[in-house]
mmCIF file of C-alpha atoms and ligand atoms in Angstrom:
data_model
loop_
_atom_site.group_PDB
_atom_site.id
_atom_site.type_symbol
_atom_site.label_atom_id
_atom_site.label_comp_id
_atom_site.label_asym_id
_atom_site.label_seq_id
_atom_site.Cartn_x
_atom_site.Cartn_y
_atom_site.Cartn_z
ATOM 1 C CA UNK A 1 69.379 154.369 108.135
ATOM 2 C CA UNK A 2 67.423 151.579 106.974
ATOM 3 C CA UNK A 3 70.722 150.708 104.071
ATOM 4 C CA UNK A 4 73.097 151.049 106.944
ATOM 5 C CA UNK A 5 71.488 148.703 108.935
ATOM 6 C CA UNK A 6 71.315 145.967 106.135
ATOM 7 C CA UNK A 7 74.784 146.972 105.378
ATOM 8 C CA UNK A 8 75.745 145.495 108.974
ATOM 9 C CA UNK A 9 73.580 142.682 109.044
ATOM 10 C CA UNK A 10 75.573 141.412 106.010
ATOM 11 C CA UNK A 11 78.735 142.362 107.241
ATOM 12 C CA UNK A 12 77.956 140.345 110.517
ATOM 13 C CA UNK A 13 76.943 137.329 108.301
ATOM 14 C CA UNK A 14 79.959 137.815 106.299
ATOM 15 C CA UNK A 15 81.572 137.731 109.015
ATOM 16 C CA UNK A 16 80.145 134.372 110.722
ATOM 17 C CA UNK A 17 80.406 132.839 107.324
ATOM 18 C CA UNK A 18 84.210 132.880 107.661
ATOM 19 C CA UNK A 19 84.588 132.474 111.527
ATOM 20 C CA UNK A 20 82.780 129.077 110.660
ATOM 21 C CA UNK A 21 84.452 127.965 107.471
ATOM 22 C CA UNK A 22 87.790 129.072 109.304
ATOM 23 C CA UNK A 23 87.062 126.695 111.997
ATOM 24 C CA UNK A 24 85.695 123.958 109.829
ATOM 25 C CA UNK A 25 89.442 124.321 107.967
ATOM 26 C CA UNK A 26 91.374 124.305 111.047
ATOM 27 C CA UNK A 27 89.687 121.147 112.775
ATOM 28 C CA UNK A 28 89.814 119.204 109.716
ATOM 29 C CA UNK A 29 94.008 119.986 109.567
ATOM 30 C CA UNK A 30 94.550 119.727 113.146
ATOM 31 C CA UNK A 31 92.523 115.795 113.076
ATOM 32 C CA UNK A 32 95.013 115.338 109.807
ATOM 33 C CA UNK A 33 98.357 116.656 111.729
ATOM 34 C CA UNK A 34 97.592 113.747 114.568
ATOM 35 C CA UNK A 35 96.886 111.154 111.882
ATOM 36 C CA UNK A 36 100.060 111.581 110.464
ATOM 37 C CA UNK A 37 101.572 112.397 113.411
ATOM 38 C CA UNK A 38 100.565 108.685 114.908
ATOM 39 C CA UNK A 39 100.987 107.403 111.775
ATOM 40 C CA UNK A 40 105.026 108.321 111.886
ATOM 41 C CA UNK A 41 105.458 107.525 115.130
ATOM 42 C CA UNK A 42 104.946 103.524 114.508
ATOM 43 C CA UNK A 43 108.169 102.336 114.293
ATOM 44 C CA UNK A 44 109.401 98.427 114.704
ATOM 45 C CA UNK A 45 110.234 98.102 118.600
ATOM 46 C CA UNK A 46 112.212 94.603 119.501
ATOM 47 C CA UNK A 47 113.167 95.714 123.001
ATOM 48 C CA UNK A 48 109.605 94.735 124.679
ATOM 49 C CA UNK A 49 108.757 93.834 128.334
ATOM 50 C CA UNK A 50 106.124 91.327 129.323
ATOM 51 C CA UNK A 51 103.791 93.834 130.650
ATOM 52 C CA UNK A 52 100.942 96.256 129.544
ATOM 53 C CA UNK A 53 101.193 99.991 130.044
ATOM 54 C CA UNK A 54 98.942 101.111 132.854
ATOM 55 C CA UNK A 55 95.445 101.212 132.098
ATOM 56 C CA UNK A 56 95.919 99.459 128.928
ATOM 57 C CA UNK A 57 94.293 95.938 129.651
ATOM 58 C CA UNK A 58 93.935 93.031 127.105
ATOM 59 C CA UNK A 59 90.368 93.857 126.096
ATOM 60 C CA UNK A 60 91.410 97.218 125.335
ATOM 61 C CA UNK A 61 93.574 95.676 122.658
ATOM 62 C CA UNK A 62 91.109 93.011 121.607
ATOM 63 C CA UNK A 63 88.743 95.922 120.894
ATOM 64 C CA UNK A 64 91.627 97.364 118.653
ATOM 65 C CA UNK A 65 91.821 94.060 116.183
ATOM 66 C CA UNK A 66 88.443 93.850 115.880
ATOM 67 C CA UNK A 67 87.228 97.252 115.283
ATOM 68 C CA UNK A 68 90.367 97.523 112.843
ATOM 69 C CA UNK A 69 89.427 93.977 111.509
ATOM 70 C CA UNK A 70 85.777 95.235 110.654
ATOM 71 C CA UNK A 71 86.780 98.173 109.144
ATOM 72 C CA UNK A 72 89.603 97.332 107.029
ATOM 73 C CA UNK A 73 88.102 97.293 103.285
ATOM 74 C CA UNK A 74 88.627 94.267 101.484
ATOM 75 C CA UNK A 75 87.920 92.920 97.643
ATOM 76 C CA UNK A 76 84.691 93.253 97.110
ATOM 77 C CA UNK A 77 83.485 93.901 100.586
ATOM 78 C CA UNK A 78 84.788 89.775 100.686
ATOM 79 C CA UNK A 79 85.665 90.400 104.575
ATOM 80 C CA UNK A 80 88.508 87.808 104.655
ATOM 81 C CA UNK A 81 90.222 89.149 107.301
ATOM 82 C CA UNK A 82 90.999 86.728 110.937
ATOM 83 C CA UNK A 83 92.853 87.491 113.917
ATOM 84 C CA UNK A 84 93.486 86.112 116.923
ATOM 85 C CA UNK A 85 95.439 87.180 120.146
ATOM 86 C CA UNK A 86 97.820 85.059 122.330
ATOM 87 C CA UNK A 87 98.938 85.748 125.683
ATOM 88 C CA UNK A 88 100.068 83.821 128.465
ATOM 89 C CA UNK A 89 100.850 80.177 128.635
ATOM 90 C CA UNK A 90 99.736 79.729 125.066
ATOM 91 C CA UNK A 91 102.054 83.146 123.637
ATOM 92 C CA UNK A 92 105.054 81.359 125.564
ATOM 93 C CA UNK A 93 104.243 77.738 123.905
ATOM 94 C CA UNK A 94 103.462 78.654 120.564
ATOM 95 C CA UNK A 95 107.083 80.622 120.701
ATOM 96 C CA UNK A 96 109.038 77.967 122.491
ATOM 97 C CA UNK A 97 107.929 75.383 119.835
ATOM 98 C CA UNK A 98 109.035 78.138 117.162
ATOM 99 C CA UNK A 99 112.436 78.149 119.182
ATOM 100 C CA UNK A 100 112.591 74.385 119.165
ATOM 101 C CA UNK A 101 111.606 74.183 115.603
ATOM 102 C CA UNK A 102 114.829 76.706 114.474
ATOM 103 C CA UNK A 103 118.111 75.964 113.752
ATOM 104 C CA UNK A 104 120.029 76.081 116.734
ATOM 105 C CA UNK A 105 122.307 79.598 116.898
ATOM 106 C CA UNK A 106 121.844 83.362 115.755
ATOM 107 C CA UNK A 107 118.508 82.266 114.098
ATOM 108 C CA UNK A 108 116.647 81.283 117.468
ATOM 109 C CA UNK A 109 117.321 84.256 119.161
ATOM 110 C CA UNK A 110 113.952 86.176 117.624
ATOM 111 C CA UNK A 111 111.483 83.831 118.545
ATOM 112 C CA UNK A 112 113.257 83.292 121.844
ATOM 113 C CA UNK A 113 113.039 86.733 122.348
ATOM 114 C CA UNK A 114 109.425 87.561 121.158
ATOM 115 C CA UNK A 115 108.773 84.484 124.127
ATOM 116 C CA UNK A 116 110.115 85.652 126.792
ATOM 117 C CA UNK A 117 109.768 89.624 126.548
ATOM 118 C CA UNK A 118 106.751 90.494 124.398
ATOM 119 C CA UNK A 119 103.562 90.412 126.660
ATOM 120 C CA UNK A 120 100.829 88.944 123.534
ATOM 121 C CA UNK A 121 101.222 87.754 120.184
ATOM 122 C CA UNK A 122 98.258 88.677 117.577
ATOM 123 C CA UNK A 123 98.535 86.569 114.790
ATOM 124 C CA UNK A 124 96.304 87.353 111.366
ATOM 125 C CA UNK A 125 95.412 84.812 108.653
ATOM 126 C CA UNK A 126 92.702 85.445 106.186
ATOM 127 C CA UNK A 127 90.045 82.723 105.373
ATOM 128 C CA UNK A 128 90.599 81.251 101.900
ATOM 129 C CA UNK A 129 87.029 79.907 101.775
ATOM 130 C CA UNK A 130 86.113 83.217 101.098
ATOM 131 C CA UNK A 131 89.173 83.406 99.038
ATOM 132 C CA UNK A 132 88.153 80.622 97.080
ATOM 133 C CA UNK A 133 84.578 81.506 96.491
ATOM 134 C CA UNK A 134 85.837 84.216 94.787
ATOM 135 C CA UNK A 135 87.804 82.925 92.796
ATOM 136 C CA UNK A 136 85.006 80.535 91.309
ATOM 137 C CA UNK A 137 82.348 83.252 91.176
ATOM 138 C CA UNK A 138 84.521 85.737 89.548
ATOM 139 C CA UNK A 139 87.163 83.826 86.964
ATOM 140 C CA UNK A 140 88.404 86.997 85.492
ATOM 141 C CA UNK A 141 90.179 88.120 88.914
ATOM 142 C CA UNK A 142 90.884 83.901 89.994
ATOM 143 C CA UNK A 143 94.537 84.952 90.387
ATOM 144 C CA UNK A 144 94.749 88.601 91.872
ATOM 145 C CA UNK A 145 92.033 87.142 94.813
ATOM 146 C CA UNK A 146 95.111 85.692 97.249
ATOM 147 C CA UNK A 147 96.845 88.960 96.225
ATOM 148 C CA UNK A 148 93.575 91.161 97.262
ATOM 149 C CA UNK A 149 93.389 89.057 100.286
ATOM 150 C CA UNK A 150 97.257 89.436 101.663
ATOM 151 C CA UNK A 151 96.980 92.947 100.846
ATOM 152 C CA UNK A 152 93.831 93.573 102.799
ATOM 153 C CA UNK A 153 95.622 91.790 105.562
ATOM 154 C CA UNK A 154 98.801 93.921 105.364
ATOM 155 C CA UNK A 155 96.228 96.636 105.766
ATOM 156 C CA UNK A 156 94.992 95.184 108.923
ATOM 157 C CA UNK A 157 98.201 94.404 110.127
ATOM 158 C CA UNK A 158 100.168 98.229 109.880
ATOM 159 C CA UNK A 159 96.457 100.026 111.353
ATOM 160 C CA UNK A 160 97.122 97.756 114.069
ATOM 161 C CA UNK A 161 100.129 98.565 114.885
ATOM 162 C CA UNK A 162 99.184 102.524 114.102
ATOM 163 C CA UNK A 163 96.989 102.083 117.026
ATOM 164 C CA UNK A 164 98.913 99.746 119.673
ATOM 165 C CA UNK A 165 101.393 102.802 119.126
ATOM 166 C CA UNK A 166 98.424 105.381 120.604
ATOM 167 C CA UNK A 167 98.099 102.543 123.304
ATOM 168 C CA UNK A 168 101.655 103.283 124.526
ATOM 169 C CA UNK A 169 102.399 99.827 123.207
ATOM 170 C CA UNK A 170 105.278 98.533 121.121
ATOM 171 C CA UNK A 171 105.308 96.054 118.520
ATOM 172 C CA UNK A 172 107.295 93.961 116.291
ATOM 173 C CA UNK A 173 106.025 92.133 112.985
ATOM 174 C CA UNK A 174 107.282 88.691 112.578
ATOM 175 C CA UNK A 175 106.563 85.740 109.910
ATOM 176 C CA UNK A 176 107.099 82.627 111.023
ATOM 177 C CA UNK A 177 104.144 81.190 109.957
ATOM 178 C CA UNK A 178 105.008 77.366 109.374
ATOM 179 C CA UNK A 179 106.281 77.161 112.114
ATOM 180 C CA UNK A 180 103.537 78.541 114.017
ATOM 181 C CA UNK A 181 100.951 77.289 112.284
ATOM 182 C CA UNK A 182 102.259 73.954 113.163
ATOM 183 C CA UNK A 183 101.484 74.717 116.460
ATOM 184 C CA UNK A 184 98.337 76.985 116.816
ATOM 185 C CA UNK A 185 95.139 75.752 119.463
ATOM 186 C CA UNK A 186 93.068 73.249 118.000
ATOM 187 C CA UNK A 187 90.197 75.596 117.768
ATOM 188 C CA UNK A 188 91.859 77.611 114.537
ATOM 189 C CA UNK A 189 89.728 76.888 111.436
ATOM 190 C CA UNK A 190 92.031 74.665 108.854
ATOM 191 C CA UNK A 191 91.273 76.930 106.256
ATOM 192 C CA UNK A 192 92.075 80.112 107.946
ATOM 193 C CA UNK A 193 95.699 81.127 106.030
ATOM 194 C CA UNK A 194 98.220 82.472 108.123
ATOM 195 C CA UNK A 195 99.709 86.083 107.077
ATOM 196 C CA UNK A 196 102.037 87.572 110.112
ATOM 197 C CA UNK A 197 102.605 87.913 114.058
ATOM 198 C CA UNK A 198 102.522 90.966 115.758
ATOM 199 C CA UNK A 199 104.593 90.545 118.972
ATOM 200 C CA UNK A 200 103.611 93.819 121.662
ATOM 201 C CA UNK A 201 104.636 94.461 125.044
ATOM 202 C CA UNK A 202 105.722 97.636 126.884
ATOM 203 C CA UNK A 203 108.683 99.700 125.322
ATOM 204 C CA UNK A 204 112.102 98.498 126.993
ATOM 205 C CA UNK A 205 113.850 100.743 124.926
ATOM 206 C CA UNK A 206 112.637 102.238 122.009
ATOM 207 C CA UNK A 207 114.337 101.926 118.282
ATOM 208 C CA UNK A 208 116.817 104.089 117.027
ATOM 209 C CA UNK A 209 115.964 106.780 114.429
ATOM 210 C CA UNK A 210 115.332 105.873 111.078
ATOM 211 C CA UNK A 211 116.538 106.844 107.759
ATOM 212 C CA UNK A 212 114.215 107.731 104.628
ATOM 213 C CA UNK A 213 115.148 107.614 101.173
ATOM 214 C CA UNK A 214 114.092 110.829 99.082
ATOM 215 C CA UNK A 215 110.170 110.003 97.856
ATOM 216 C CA UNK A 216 108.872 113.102 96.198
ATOM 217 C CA UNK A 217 105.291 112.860 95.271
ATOM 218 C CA UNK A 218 105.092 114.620 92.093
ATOM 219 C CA UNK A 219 101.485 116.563 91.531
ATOM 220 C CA UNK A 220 100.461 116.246 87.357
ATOM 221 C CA UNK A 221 98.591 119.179 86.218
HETATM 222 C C1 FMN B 1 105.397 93.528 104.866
HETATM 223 C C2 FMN B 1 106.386 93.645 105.993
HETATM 224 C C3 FMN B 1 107.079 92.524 106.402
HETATM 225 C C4 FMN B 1 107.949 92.607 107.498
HETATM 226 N N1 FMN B 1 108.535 91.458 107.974
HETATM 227 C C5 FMN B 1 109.307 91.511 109.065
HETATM 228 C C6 FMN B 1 109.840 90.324 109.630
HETATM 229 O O1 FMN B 1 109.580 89.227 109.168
HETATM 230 N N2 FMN B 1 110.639 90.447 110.733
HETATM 231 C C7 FMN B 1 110.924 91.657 111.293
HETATM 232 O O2 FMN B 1 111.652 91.691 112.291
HETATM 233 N N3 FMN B 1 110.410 92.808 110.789
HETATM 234 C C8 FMN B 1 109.610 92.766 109.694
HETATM 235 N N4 FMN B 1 109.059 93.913 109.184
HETATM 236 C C9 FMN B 1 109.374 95.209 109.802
HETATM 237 C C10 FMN B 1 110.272 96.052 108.909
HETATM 238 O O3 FMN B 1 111.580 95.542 108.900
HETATM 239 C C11 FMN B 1 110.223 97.493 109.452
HETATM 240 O O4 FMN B 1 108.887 97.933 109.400
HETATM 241 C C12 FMN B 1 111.099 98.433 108.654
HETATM 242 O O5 FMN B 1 112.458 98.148 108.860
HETATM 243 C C13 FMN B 1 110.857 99.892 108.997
HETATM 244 O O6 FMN B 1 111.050 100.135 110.378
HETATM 245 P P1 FMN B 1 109.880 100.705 111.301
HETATM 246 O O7 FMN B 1 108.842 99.630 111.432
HETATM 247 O O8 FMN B 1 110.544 101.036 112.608
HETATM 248 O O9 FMN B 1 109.293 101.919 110.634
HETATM 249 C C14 FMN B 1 108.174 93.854 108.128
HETATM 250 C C15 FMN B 1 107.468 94.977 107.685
HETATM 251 C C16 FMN B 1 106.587 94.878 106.656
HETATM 252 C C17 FMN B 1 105.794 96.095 106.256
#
Protein backbone atom coordinates (compact mmCIF):
# COMPACT_ATOMS: atom_id res chain seq x y z
CA UNK A 1 0.00 0.00 0.00
CA UNK A 2 2.40 2.34 1.31
CA UNK A 3 4.87 1.59 -2.34
CA UNK A 4 1.74 2.09 -4.34
CA UNK A 5 1.03 5.21 -2.99
CA UNK A 6 4.64 6.64 -3.57
CA UNK A 7 4.42 4.99 -6.86
CA UNK A 8 1.52 7.61 -7.73
CA UNK A 9 2.83 10.48 -6.10
CA UNK A 10 5.77 10.21 -8.56
CA UNK A 11 3.81 9.42 -11.37
CA UNK A 12 1.67 12.63 -10.66
CA UNK A 13 4.97 14.65 -10.41
CA UNK A 14 6.16 13.04 -13.47
CA UNK A 15 3.45 13.97 -14.81
CA UNK A 16 3.35 17.88 -13.84
CA UNK A 17 6.99 17.92 -14.69
CA UNK A 18 6.08 17.53 -18.38
CA UNK A 19 2.63 19.36 -18.46
CA UNK A 20 4.95 22.35 -17.37
CA UNK A 21 8.03 21.91 -19.50
CA UNK A 22 5.43 21.19 -22.40
CA UNK A 23 3.95 24.50 -21.86
CA UNK A 24 7.15 26.33 -21.21
CA UNK A 25 8.15 24.79 -24.99
CA UNK A 26 5.03 25.76 -26.60
CA UNK A 27 4.88 29.53 -25.34
CA UNK A 28 8.38 30.09 -26.09
CA UNK A 29 7.58 28.79 -30.08
CA UNK A 30 4.31 30.35 -30.32
CA UNK A 31 6.14 34.17 -29.04
CA UNK A 32 8.92 32.99 -31.86
CA UNK A 33 6.16 32.11 -34.73
CA UNK A 34 4.74 35.97 -34.22
CA UNK A 35 8.27 37.38 -34.24
CA UNK A 36 8.93 36.03 -37.41
CA UNK A 37 5.69 36.24 -38.47
CA UNK A 38 5.84 40.34 -38.00
CA UNK A 39 9.12 40.24 -38.93
CA UNK A 40 8.06 38.93 -42.72
CA UNK A 41 5.31 40.86 -42.98
CA UNK A 42 7.44 44.34 -43.24
CA UNK A 43 7.58 44.92 -46.63
CA UNK A 44 8.45 48.49 -48.49
CA UNK A 45 4.87 50.20 -49.00
CA UNK A 46 5.03 53.49 -51.47
CA UNK A 47 1.27 53.71 -51.88
CA UNK A 48 0.64 55.72 -48.41
CA UNK A 49 -2.24 58.07 -47.40
CA UNK A 50 -1.82 61.07 -45.17
CA UNK A 51 -3.60 59.60 -42.31
CA UNK A 52 -3.04 57.32 -39.20
CA UNK A 53 -4.92 54.08 -38.74
CA UNK A 54 -7.56 54.44 -36.07
CA UNK A 55 -6.36 54.50 -32.70
CA UNK A 56 -2.89 54.80 -33.77
CA UNK A 57 -2.00 58.50 -32.73
CA UNK A 58 1.46 60.21 -33.13
CA UNK A 59 2.63 59.52 -29.58
CA UNK A 60 1.93 56.03 -30.08
CA UNK A 61 4.62 56.11 -32.73
CA UNK A 62 6.95 58.45 -30.88
CA UNK A 63 6.89 55.82 -28.11
CA UNK A 64 7.97 53.27 -30.89
CA UNK A 65 11.42 55.30 -31.90
CA UNK A 66 12.30 55.80 -28.66
CA UNK A 67 11.78 52.62 -26.92
CA UNK A 68 13.43 51.02 -30.18
CA UNK A 69 16.10 53.86 -30.01
CA UNK A 70 16.99 52.84 -26.29
CA UNK A 71 17.13 49.45 -26.89
CA UNK A 72 18.94 49.03 -30.01
CA UNK A 73 22.62 47.80 -28.89
CA UNK A 74 25.31 49.80 -30.11
CA UNK A 75 29.43 49.62 -30.02
CA UNK A 76 30.30 49.52 -26.84
CA UNK A 77 27.06 50.44 -25.22
CA UNK A 78 28.29 54.08 -27.22
CA UNK A 79 24.36 54.91 -27.60
CA UNK A 80 24.80 56.94 -30.84
CA UNK A 81 21.62 56.53 -32.03
CA UNK A 82 19.06 60.05 -32.88
CA UNK A 83 15.76 60.28 -34.29
CA UNK A 84 13.42 62.62 -34.87
CA UNK A 85 9.77 62.65 -36.29
CA UNK A 86 8.18 65.13 -38.79
CA UNK A 87 4.68 65.67 -39.45
CA UNK A 88 2.67 68.36 -40.64
CA UNK A 89 3.74 71.65 -42.04
CA UNK A 90 7.35 70.82 -41.36
CA UNK A 91 7.04 66.85 -43.16
CA UNK A 92 5.47 68.84 -46.23
CA UNK A 93 8.45 71.61 -46.23
CA UNK A 94 11.30 69.57 -45.62
CA UNK A 95 9.88 67.37 -48.81
CA UNK A 96 8.92 70.24 -51.02
CA UNK A 97 12.48 71.70 -50.64
CA UNK A 98 13.74 68.01 -51.49
CA UNK A 99 11.36 68.35 -54.63
CA UNK A 100 12.75 71.76 -55.45
CA UNK A 101 16.24 70.68 -54.85
CA UNK A 102 15.84 67.53 -57.67
CA UNK A 103 16.27 67.51 -61.09
CA UNK A 104 13.20 68.32 -62.67
CA UNK A 105 11.40 64.88 -64.26
CA UNK A 106 11.13 61.06 -63.25
CA UNK A 107 13.57 61.84 -60.33
CA UNK A 108 11.13 64.29 -58.36
CA UNK A 109 8.38 62.15 -58.34
CA UNK A 110 9.60 60.23 -54.84
CA UNK A 111 10.00 63.04 -52.75
CA UNK A 112 6.90 64.59 -54.28
CA UNK A 113 5.20 61.67 -53.41
CA UNK A 114 6.54 60.91 -49.83
CA UNK A 115 5.06 64.96 -49.46
CA UNK A 116 1.98 64.76 -50.32
CA UNK A 117 0.79 61.08 -49.30
CA UNK A 118 2.90 59.84 -46.39
CA UNK A 119 1.35 61.20 -43.07
CA UNK A 120 5.18 61.67 -40.94
CA UNK A 121 8.63 61.41 -41.85
CA UNK A 122 11.14 59.93 -39.03
CA UNK A 123 14.43 60.73 -39.93
CA UNK A 124 17.62 58.97 -37.93
CA UNK A 125 21.18 60.35 -37.76
CA UNK A 126 23.63 59.16 -35.22
CA UNK A 127 25.79 61.66 -33.18
CA UNK A 128 29.43 61.58 -34.31
CA UNK A 129 30.59 63.22 -31.06
CA UNK A 130 30.13 60.05 -29.64
CA UNK A 131 31.47 58.69 -32.80
CA UNK A 132 34.45 60.60 -32.47
CA UNK A 133 35.22 60.02 -28.87
CA UNK A 134 35.59 56.72 -29.78
CA UNK A 135 37.58 56.87 -32.12
CA UNK A 136 40.26 58.83 -29.94
CA UNK A 137 39.79 56.64 -26.87
CA UNK A 138 40.03 53.46 -28.71
CA UNK A 139 42.70 53.86 -31.88
CA UNK A 140 42.68 50.24 -32.68
CA UNK A 141 38.86 50.32 -33.90
CA UNK A 142 39.32 54.50 -35.23
CA UNK A 143 38.01 53.23 -38.59
CA UNK A 144 35.27 50.45 -38.01
CA UNK A 145 33.53 53.27 -35.33
CA UNK A 146 31.35 55.15 -38.38
CA UNK A 147 30.82 51.55 -39.59
CA UNK A 148 29.56 50.36 -35.90
CA UNK A 149 27.59 53.48 -35.81
CA UNK A 150 25.60 53.18 -39.40
CA UNK A 151 25.09 49.69 -38.59
CA UNK A 152 23.56 50.28 -35.21
CA UNK A 153 21.41 52.75 -37.02
CA UNK A 154 20.31 50.33 -39.78
CA UNK A 155 19.34 48.33 -36.74
CA UNK A 156 17.17 51.04 -35.49
CA UNK A 157 15.86 51.81 -38.66
CA UNK A 158 14.37 47.98 -39.93
CA UNK A 159 12.93 47.38 -35.84
CA UNK A 160 11.18 50.43 -36.64
CA UNK A 161 9.67 49.62 -39.37
CA UNK A 162 9.07 45.82 -37.81
CA UNK A 163 6.89 47.64 -35.47
CA UNK A 164 5.03 50.56 -37.52
CA UNK A 165 4.02 47.24 -39.46
CA UNK A 166 2.17 45.84 -35.95
CA UNK A 167 0.79 49.52 -35.89
CA UNK A 168 -1.15 48.87 -39.12
CA UNK A 169 1.22 51.42 -40.59
CA UNK A 170 3.17 51.42 -43.83
CA UNK A 171 6.46 52.66 -44.54
CA UNK A 172 8.97 53.45 -47.07
CA UNK A 173 12.87 54.00 -46.46
CA UNK A 174 14.32 56.82 -48.34
CA UNK A 175 17.97 58.57 -48.40
CA UNK A 176 18.01 61.77 -49.38
CA UNK A 177 19.98 63.05 -46.83
CA UNK A 178 21.79 66.20 -48.41
CA UNK A 179 19.16 67.29 -49.44
CA UNK A 180 17.33 67.12 -46.33
CA UNK A 181 19.77 67.92 -44.18
CA UNK A 182 20.00 71.14 -45.97
CA UNK A 183 16.82 71.82 -44.76
CA UNK A 184 16.14 70.29 -41.24
CA UNK A 185 14.66 72.85 -38.08
CA UNK A 186 17.24 74.83 -36.63
CA UNK A 187 17.03 72.97 -33.43
CA UNK A 188 18.99 69.66 -35.00
CA UNK A 189 22.43 69.38 -33.33
CA UNK A 190 25.26 70.11 -36.22
CA UNK A 191 26.92 67.13 -35.32
CA UNK A 192 24.08 64.79 -35.39
CA UNK A 193 24.90 62.65 -38.94
CA UNK A 194 22.10 61.92 -40.97
CA UNK A 195 21.49 58.03 -41.89
CA UNK A 196 17.80 57.55 -43.63
CA UNK A 197 13.97 58.70 -43.75
CA UNK A 198 11.30 56.59 -42.97
CA UNK A 199 8.19 57.96 -44.78
CA UNK A 200 4.67 56.14 -42.98
CA UNK A 201 1.17 56.74 -43.56
CA UNK A 202 -1.85 54.42 -43.89
CA UNK A 203 -1.64 51.55 -46.57
CA UNK A 204 -3.25 52.86 -49.97
CA UNK A 205 -2.46 49.79 -51.48
CA UNK A 206 -0.15 47.44 -50.30
CA UNK A 207 3.12 46.06 -52.37
CA UNK A 208 3.09 43.29 -54.54
CA UNK A 209 4.61 39.93 -53.47
CA UNK A 210 8.11 39.53 -53.32
CA UNK A 211 10.61 37.20 -54.65
CA UNK A 212 13.51 35.47 -52.51
CA UNK A 213 16.58 34.12 -53.76
CA UNK A 214 17.47 30.50 -52.36
CA UNK A 215 19.50 31.28 -48.77
CA UNK A 216 20.08 27.98 -47.11
CA UNK A 217 21.57 28.29 -43.73
CA UNK A 218 23.86 25.48 -43.52
CA UNK A 219 24.22 23.94 -39.70
CA UNK A 220 28.32 22.74 -39.14
CA UNK A 221 28.57 19.86 -36.90
C1 LIG B 1 19.90 49.65 -46.36
C2 LIG B 1 18.67 49.85 -47.20
C3 LIG B 1 18.60 50.95 -48.04
C4 LIG B 1 17.43 51.19 -48.77
N1 LIG B 1 17.33 52.35 -49.51
C5 LIG B 1 16.19 52.62 -50.15
C6 LIG B 1 16.03 53.86 -50.83
O1 LIG B 1 16.89 54.71 -50.81
N2 LIG B 1 14.85 54.07 -51.49
C7 LIG B 1 13.84 53.15 -51.50
O2 LIG B 1 12.80 53.41 -52.11
N3 LIG B 1 13.96 51.97 -50.84
C8 LIG B 1 15.10 51.68 -50.17
N4 LIG B 1 15.23 50.51 -49.47
C9 LIG B 1 14.14 49.53 -49.49
C10 LIG B 1 14.51 48.30 -50.31
O3 LIG B 1 14.50 48.59 -51.68
C11 LIG B 1 13.48 47.20 -49.95
O4 LIG B 1 13.58 46.95 -48.57
C12 LIG B 1 13.73 45.92 -50.72
O5 LIG B 1 13.44 46.09 -52.08
C13 LIG B 1 12.92 44.75 -50.19
O6 LIG B 1 11.53 45.04 -50.21
P1 LIG B 1 10.66 45.03 -48.88
O7 LIG B 1 11.09 46.20 -48.04
O8 LIG B 1 9.23 45.15 -49.35
O9 LIG B 1 10.91 43.74 -48.15
C14 LIG B 1 16.36 50.27 -48.71
C15 LIG B 1 16.46 49.16 -47.86
C16 LIG B 1 17.57 48.96 -47.12
C17 LIG B 1 17.61 47.80 -46.16
Amino acid sequence: MNFVFKFLIVVLLLQKVYQQTNQILLGNMSSTATFLKTLSSRRTVYSLKPALPAGVTINNIQEVVETVVKQTPTAFNSQPNRAIILTGETHKKVWDAVVKNTPAGDAQKRPASERDTAYGTIIFFSDESITKKLQSDFAFYHDIFPVWAAEASGAAQISTWTALETLGLGANLQHYNAAIEAVLPEKIPKNWKIHSQLCFGSVDQAPAEKTFVENKVEIFN
